[in-house]
Coordinates of C-alpha atoms in Angstrom, one line a residue:
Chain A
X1 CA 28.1 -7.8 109.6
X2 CA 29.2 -11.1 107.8
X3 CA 25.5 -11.9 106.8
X4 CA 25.0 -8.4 105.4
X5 CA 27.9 -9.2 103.0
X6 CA 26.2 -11.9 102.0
X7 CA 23.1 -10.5 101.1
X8 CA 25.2 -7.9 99.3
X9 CA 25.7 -10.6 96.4
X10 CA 22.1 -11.5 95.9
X11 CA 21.3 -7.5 95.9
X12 CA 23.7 -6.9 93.1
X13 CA 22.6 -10.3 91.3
X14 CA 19.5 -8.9 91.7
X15 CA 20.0 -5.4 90.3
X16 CA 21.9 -7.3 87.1
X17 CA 18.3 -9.0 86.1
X18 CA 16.6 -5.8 86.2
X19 CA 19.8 -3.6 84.0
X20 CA 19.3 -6.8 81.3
X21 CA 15.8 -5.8 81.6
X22 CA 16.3 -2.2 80.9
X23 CA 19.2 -2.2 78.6
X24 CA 17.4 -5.5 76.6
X25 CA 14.3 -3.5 76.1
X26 CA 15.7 0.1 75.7
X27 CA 17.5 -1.7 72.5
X28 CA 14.5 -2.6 71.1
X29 CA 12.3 0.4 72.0
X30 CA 15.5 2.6 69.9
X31 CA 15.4 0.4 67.0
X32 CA 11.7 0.6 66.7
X33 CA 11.9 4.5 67.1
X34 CA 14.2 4.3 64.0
X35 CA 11.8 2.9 62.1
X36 CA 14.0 -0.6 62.0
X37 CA 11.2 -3.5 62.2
X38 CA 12.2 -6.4 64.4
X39 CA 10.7 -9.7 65.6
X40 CA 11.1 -8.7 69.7
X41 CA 9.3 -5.8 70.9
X42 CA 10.9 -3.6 73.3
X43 CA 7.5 -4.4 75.6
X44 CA 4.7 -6.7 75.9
X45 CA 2.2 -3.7 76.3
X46 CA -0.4 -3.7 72.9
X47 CA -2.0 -0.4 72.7
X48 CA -5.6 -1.5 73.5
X49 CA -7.7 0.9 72.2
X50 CA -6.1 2.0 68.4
X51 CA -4.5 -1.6 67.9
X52 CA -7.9 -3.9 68.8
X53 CA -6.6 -8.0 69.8
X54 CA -7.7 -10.5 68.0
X55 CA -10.7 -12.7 70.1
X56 CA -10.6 -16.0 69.8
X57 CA -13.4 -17.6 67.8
X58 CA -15.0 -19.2 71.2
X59 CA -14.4 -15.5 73.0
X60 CA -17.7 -15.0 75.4
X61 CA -19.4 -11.5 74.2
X62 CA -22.4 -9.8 74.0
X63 CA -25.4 -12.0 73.5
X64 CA -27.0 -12.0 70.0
X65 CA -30.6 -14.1 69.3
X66 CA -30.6 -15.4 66.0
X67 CA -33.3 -15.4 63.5
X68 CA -35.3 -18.0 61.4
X69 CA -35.5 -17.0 57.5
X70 CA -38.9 -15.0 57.8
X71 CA -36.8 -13.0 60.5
X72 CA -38.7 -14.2 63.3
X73 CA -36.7 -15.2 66.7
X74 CA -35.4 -19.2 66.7
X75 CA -36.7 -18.7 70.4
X76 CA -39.2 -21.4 71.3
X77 CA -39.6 -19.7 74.9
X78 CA -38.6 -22.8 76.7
X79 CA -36.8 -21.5 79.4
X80 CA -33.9 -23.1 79.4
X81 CA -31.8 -20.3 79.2
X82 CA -33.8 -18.3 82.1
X83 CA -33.6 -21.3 84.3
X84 CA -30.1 -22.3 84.2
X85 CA -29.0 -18.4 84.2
X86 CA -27.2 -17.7 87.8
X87 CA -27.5 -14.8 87.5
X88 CA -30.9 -14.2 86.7
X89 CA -30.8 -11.9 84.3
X90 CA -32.7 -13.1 81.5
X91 CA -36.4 -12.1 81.3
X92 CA -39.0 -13.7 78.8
X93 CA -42.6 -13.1 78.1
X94 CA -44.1 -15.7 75.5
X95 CA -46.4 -14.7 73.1
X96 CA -48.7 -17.4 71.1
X97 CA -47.7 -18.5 67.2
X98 CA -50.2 -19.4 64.7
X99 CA -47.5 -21.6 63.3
X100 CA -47.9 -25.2 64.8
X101 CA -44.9 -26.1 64.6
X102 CA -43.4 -23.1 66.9
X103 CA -46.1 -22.5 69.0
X104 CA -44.5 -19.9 71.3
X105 CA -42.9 -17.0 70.3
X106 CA -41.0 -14.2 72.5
X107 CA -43.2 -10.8 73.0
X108 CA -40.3 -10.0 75.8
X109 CA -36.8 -11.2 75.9
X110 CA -34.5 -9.0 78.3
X111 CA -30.9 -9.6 78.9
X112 CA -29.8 -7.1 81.9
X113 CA -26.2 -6.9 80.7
X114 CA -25.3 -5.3 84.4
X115 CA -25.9 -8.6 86.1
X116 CA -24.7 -10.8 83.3
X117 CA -21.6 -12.8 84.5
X118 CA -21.1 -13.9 80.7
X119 CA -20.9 -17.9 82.2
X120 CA -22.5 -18.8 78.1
X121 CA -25.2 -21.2 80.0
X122 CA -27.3 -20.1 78.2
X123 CA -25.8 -20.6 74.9
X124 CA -25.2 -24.3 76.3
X125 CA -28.9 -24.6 77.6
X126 CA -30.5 -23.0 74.3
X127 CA -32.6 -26.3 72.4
X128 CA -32.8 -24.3 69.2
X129 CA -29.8 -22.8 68.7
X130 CA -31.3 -19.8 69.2
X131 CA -29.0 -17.5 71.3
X132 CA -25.1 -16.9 71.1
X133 CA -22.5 -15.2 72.3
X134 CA -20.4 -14.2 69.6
X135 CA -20.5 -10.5 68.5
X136 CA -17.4 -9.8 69.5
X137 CA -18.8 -6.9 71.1
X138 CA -17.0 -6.5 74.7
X139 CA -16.8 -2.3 75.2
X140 CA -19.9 -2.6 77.1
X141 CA -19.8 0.4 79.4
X142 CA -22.4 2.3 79.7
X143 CA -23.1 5.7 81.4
X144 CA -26.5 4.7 82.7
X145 CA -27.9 1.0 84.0
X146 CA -30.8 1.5 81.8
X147 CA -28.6 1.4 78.6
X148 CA -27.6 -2.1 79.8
X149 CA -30.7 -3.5 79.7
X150 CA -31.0 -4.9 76.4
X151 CA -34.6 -6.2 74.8
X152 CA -35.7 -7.6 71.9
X153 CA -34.8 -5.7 69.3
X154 CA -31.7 -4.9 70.3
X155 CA -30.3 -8.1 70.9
X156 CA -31.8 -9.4 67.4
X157 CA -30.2 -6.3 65.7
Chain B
X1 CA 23.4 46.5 90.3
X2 CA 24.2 44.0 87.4
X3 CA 25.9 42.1 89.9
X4 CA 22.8 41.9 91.9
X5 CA 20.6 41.2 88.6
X6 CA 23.5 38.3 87.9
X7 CA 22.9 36.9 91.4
X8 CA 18.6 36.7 90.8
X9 CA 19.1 35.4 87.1
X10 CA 21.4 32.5 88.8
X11 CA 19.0 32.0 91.0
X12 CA 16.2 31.6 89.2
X13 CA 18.1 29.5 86.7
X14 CA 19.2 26.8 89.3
X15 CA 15.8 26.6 90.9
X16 CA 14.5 26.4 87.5
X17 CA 16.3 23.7 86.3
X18 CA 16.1 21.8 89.4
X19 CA 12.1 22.1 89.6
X20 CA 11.9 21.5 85.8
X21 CA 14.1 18.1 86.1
X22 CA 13.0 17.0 89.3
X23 CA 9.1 17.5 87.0
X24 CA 10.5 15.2 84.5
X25 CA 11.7 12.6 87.3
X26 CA 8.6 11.6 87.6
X27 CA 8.4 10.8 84.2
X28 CA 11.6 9.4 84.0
X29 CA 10.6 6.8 87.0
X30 CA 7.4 6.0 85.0
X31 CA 9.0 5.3 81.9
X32 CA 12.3 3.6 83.4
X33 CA 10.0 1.8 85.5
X34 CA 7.7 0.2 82.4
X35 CA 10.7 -0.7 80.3
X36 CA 12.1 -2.6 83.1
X37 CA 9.0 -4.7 83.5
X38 CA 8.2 -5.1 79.6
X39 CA 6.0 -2.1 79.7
X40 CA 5.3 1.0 78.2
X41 CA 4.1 3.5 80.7
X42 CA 2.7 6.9 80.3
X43 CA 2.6 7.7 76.9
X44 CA -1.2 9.2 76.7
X45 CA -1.2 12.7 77.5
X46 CA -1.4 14.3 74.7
X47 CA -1.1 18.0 73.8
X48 CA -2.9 19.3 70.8
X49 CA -3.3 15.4 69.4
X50 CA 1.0 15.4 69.9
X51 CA 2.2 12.9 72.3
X52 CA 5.8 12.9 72.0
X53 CA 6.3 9.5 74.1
X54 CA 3.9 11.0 77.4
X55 CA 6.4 14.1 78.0
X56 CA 3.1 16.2 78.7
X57 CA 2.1 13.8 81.4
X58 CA 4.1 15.4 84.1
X59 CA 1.9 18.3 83.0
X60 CA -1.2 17.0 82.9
X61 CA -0.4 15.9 86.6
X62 CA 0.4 18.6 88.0
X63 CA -2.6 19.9 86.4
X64 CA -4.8 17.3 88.3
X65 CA -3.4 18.0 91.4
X66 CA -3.8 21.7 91.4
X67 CA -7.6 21.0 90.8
X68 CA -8.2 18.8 93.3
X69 CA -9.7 19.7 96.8
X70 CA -7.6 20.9 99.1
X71 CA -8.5 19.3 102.3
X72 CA -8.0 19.5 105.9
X73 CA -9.0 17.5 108.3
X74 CA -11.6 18.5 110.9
X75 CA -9.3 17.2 113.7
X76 CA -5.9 18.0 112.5
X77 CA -3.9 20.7 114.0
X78 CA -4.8 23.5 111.2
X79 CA -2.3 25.8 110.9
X80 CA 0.8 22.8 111.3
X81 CA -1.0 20.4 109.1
X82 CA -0.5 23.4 106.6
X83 CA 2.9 24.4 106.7
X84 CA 4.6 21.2 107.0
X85 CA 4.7 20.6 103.4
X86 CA 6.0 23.4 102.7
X87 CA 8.8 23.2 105.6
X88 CA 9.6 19.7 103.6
X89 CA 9.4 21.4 100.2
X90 CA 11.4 24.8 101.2
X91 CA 14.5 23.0 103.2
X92 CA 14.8 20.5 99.6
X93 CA 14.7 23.2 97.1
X94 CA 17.2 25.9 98.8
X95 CA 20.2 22.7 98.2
X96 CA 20.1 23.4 95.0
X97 CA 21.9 26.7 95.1
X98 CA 25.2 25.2 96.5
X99 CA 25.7 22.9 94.0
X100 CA 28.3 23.9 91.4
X101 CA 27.2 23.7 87.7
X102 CA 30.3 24.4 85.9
X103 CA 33.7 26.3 85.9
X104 CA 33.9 30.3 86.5
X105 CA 32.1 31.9 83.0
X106 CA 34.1 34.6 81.4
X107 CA 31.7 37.2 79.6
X108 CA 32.0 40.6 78.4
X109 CA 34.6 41.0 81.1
X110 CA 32.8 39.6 84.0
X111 CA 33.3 36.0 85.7
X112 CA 30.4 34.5 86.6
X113 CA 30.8 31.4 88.7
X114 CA 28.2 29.1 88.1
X115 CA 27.2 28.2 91.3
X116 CA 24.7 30.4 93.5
X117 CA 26.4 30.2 97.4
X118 CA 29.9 29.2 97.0
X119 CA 30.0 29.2 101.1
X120 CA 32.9 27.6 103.0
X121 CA 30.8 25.0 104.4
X122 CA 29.1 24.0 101.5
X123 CA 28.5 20.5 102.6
X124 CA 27.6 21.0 106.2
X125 CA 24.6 23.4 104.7
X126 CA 23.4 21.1 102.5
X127 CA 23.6 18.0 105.4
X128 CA 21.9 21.0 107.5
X129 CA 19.1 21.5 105.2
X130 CA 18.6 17.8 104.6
X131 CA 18.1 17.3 108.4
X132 CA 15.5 19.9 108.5
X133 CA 13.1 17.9 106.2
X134 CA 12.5 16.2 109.0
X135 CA 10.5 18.7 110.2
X136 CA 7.7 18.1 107.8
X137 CA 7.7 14.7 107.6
X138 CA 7.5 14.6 111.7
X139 CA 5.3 17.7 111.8
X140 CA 3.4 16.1 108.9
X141 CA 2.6 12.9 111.3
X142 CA 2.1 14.6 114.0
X143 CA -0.6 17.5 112.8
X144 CA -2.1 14.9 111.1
X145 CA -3.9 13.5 114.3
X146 CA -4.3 10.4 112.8
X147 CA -2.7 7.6 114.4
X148 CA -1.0 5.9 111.6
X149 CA 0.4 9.4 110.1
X150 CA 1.9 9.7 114.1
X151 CA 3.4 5.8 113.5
X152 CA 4.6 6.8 109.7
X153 CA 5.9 10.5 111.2
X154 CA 7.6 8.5 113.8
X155 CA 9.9 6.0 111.8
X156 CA 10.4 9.0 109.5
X157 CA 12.3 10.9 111.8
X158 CA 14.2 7.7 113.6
X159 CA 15.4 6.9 110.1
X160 CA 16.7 10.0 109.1
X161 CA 18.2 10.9 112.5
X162 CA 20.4 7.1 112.3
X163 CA 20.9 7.3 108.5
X164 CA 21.8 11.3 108.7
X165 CA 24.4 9.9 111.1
X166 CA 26.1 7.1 108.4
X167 CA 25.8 10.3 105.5
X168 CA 27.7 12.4 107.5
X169 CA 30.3 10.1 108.7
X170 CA 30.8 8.7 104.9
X171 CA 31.9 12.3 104.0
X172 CA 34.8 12.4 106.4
X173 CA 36.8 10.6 104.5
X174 CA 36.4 12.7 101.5
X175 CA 37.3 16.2 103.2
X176 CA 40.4 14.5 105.1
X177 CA 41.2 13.5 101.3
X178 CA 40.1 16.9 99.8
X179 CA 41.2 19.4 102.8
X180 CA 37.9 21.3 102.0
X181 CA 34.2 21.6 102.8
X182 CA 33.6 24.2 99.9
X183 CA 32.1 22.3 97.2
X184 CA 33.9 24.4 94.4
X185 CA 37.3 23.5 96.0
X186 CA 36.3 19.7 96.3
X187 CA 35.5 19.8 92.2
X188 CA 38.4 21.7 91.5
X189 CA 40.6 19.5 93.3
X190 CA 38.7 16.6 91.5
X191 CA 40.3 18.0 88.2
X192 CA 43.6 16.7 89.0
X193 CA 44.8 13.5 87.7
X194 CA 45.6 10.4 89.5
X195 CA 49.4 8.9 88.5
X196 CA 49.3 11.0 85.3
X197 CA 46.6 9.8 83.5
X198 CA 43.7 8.8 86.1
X199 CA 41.0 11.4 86.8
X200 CA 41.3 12.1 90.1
X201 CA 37.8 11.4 91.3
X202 CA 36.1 11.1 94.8
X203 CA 35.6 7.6 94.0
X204 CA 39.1 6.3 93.5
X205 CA 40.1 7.7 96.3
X206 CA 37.3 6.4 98.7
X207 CA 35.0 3.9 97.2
X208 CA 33.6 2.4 100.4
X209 CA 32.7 6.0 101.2
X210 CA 31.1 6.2 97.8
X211 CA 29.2 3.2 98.2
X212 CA 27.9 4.3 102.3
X213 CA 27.1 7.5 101.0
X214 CA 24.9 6.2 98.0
X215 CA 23.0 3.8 100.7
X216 CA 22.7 6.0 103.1
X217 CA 21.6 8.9 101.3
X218 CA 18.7 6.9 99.5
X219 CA 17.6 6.0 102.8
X220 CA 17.4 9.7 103.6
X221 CA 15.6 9.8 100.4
X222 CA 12.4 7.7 102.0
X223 CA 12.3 5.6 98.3
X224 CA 11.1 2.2 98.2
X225 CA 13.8 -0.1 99.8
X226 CA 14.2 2.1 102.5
X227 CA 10.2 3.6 102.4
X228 CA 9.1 3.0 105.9
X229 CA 7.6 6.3 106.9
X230 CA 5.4 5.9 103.9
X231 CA 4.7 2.1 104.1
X232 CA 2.1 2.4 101.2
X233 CA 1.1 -1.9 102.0
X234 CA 0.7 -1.1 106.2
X235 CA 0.0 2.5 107.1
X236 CA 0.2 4.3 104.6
X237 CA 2.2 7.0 105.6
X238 CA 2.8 10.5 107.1
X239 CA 1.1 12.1 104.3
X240 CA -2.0 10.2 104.3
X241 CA -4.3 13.0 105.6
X242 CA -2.8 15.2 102.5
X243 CA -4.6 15.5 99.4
X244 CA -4.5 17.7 96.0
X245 CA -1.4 20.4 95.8
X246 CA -0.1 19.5 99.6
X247 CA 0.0 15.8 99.0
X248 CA 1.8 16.9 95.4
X249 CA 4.1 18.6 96.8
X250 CA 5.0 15.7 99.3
X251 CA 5.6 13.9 96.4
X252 CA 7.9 16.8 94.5
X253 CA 9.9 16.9 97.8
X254 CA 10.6 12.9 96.9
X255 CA 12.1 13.5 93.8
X256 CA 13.8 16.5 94.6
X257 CA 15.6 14.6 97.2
X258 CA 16.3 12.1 94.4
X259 CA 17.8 14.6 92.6
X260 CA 19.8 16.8 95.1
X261 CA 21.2 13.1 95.8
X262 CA 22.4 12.7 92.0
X263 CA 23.6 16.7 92.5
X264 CA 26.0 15.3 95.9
X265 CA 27.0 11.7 94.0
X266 CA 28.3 13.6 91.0
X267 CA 29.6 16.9 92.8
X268 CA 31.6 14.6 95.7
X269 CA 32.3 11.2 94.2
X270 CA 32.0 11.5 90.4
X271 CA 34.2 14.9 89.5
X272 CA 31.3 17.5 89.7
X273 CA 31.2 19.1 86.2
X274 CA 34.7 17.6 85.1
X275 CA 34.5 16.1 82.1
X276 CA 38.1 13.3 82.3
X277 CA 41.5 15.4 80.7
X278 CA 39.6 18.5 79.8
X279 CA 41.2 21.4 81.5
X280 CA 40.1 24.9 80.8
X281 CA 41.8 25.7 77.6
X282 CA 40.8 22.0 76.0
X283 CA 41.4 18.4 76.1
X284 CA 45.2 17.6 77.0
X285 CA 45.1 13.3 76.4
X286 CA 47.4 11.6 78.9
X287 CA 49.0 10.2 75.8
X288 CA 49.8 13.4 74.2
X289 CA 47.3 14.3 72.0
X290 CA 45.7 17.9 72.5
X291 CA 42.2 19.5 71.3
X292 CA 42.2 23.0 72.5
X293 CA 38.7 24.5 72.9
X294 CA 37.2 27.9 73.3
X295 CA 35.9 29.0 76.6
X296 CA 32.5 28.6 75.9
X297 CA 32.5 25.1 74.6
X298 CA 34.6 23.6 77.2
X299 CA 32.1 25.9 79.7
X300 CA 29.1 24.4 77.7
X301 CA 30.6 20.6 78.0
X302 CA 31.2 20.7 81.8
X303 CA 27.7 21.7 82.0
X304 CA 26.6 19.2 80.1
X305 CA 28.9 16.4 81.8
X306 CA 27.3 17.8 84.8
X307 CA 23.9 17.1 83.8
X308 CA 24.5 13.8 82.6
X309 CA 26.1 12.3 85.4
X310 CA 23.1 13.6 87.3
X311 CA 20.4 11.9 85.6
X312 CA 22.8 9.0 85.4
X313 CA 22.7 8.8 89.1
X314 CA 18.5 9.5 88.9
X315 CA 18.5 6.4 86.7
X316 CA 20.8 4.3 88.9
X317 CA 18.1 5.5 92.2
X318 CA 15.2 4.8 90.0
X319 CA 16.5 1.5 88.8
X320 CA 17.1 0.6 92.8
X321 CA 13.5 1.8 93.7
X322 CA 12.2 -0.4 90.9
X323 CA 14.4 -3.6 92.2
X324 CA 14.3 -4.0 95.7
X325 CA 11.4 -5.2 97.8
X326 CA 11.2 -3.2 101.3
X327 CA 13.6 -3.4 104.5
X328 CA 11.4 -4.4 107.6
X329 CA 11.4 -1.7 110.2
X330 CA 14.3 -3.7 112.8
X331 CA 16.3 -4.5 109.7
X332 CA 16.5 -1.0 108.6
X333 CA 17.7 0.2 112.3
X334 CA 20.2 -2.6 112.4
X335 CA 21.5 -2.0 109.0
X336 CA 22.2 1.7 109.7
X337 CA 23.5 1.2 113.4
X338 CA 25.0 -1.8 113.0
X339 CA 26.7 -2.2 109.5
X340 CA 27.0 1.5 108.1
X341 CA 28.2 3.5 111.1
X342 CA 30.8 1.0 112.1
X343 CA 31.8 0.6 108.1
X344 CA 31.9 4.6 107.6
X345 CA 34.2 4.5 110.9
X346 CA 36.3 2.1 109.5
X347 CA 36.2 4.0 106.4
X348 CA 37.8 6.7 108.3
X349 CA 40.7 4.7 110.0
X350 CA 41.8 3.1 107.2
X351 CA 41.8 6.7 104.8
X352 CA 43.8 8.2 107.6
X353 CA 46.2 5.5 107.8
X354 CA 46.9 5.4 104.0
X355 CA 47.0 9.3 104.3
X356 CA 49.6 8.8 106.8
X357 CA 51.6 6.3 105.2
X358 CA 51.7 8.2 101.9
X359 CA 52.8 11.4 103.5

């Protein structure tokens, strides 16, 4: 009987932090209904979809393959990225390039965005600086898999 | 005849209110809960582009779980698996109508007491009643067929049978105090002041009553520190072969036991509808001053003190749910057995021994 007394001090302690909690917040929220700005927020919650956050610059988002001046792909088709991608998702075809110095071109480059695990290897691997990651584009649900699968054009758009 | 037409109307009106609030409880926990934990909460359902801080969402549930499938189990017992929610949801909602919401209301020449059943044994019915949702949360297990809705159906009804036990015995010491089981006579005799100026409340005169009564009776409520018939983390609960409206209603029965609790706090402990020095001609100040009122203001106050104690006492159960992490299963039986039925008997010695002193 004696113990439960004892644990009848941490319970109330306990109830305190929560009523600071409440009462803390509940100030704030009533200011802010008021229309009176100030530097706390009653809550931590940012509402996602009308009040966008900020990425950071180095934020990992959908792929984007960049172009040379005559708006051709940078992509040399080495591989690199295909290689060192666990998992697996990027598919190239090469195509030949009268240019000497390039050589290869792309005819196919598929990015299946539904196995993606958005690891950036392949911005790492890339030789040419030819692939990045930094659209800021991260709604990426789709309602079908095909309209993951993104190809050339879409990922040079 | 009009009696009879004043009798439905008051009816309607308390189950009406108590449906509608125990509607917004839900909201009330959603939103109490979130500001507690730096959160928002529901504040998405919107109704014709208005949001209005998610007072729709209670709605827009309800809504859901009318449209879902209502499904029965190909191996439950059919026709039990059916009725026991409503057995839990019928024995909450009918305590409503002994609760008193205010004073007698003088209209037109008629006196309307606003209470539906002011019976002699108000409190024993209600206790009565709360027993019987047993029923469906044992049926619920049982008809079920499913061994872990038998396990949760099980530790529903050992709970409620040893905490049903601690509730009752806490209220002894209030009717030896108040001489009366009638809850209008309780109230009224809560009007009275203490040594001239003190409001003569349940919970001056028996605080450690107060305090069993509050534990005990959220235990009966099956809320988180006492939720072991449900055990959501392992198994789930009586009601886990419920789904859509049945389930819902499960879950209405929760809150309306919430709120029937706030109902008893306020009507036995806190002064019922009294609103401190405000008799029924006004506000007499124990140090002299005097505000006389009209009927129907001081009426319209005690209803309104009545309705803010209440959702006081929703907060404070909703503010508990939202704090405490759950009783094991041998902690809960020893807590009952062991620490509030020997406290509530001591509760009862020592109130009859002041009684007797101070005669």
């Amino acid at each position: 009987m004696l113990k439960h007394l004892g644990f009848f001090i941490e319970i109330v302690k306990g109830s305190i932090i929560t009523i600071r909690h409440f009462v803390v917040n509940m100030f704030y929220h009533i200011l802010n209904l008021f229309g009176i700005k100030t530097k706390r927020r009653g809550a931590v919650t940012r509402q996602y979809p009308e009040a966008p956050i900020q990425l950071a610059s180095r934020h990992r988002s959908l792929h984007r393959l960049l172009q040379r001046d005559d708006g051709k792909p940078r992509c040399v088709v080495c591989m690199l990225c295909a290689t060192v991608c666990p998992s697996e998702c990027i598919y190239i075809e090469a195509a030949e390039e009268s240019d000497p110095e390039i050589q290869k071109v792309p005819s196919t480059f598929i990015i299946d965005l539904s196995r993606c695990c958005f690891c950036g290897f392949c911005v790492e691997a890339c030789p040419e600086d030819a692939i990045r990651m930094d659209t800021g584009e991260v709604e990426l649900a789709r309602y079908g898999r095909g309209d993951l699968v993104y190809n050339l054009e879409k990922l040079l758009g | 005849m009009i009696d009879t037409l004043i009798l439905l109307a008051k009816i309607v009106a308390a189950l009406v209110w108590f449906l509608v609030l125990t509607l917004y409880l839900t909201w009330l926990e959603r939103k109490e809960s979130a500001v507690m934990q730096d959160r928002i909460g529901a504040n998405r359902a919107d109704f014709f582009g208005y949001r209005v801080i998610g007072l729709f969402q209670p709605f827009a549930d309800a809504i859901k779980m009318m449209f879902k499938e209502d499904f029965t189990p190909s191996f439950s017992r059919r026709f039990l698996h059916n009725a026991a929610p409503f057995m839990a949801f019928f024995f909450t909602a009918v305590t409503i109508q002994a609760i008193p919401f205010g004073d007698v209301l003088r209209i037109g020449g008629k006196e309307i007491k606003l209470q539906v059943l002011d019976i002699d044994v108000g409190i024993l019915f209600i206790l009565a009643m709360l027993s019987f949702t047993v029923y469906g949360v044992l049926l619920s297990g049982w008809a079920s067929n499913n061994r872990w809705t038998l396990l949760g159906g099980l530790r529903g009804a050992a709970q409620l049978v040893s905490y049903e036990v601690a509730l009752g015995l806490s209220l002894i010491g209030l009717v030896m105090v108040f001489p009366s089981l009638r809850f209008s006579a309780i109230v009224d005799f809560q009007g009275d002041l203490l040594f001239g100026w003190l409001p003569k409340w349940g919970i001056l005169l028996q605080p450690l009553g107060a305090l069993i009564f509050l534990i005990a009776s959220m235990a009966e409520s099956e809320r988180v520190p006492f939720d072991l018939p449900e055990g959501e983390s392992e198994i789930v609960g009586f009601y886990t072969e419920y789904g859509g409206l049945k389930w819902g209603m499960y879950m209405f029965t929760d809150f309306m036991k919430v709120l029937i609790i706030a109902c008893l706090l306020t009507t036995l402990f806190f002064g019922g509808y009294h609103v401190p020095w405000l008799a029924a001609d006004g506000f007499h100040f124990p140090w002299g001053g005097q505000l006389l009122l009209p009927h129907g203001i001081v009426i319209l106050l005690q209803v309104l003190a009545f309705n803010v104690k209440v959702i006081f006492f929703c907060w404070l159960q909703i503010l508990v749910r939202w704090t405490y992490p759950r009783f094991r299963y041998d902690q809960l039986m020893d807590f009952g057995w062991k620490f509030l039925i020997p406290l509530s008997l001591l509760n009862i010695v020592v109130t009859a021994i002041i009684m007797s002193v101070l005669k």
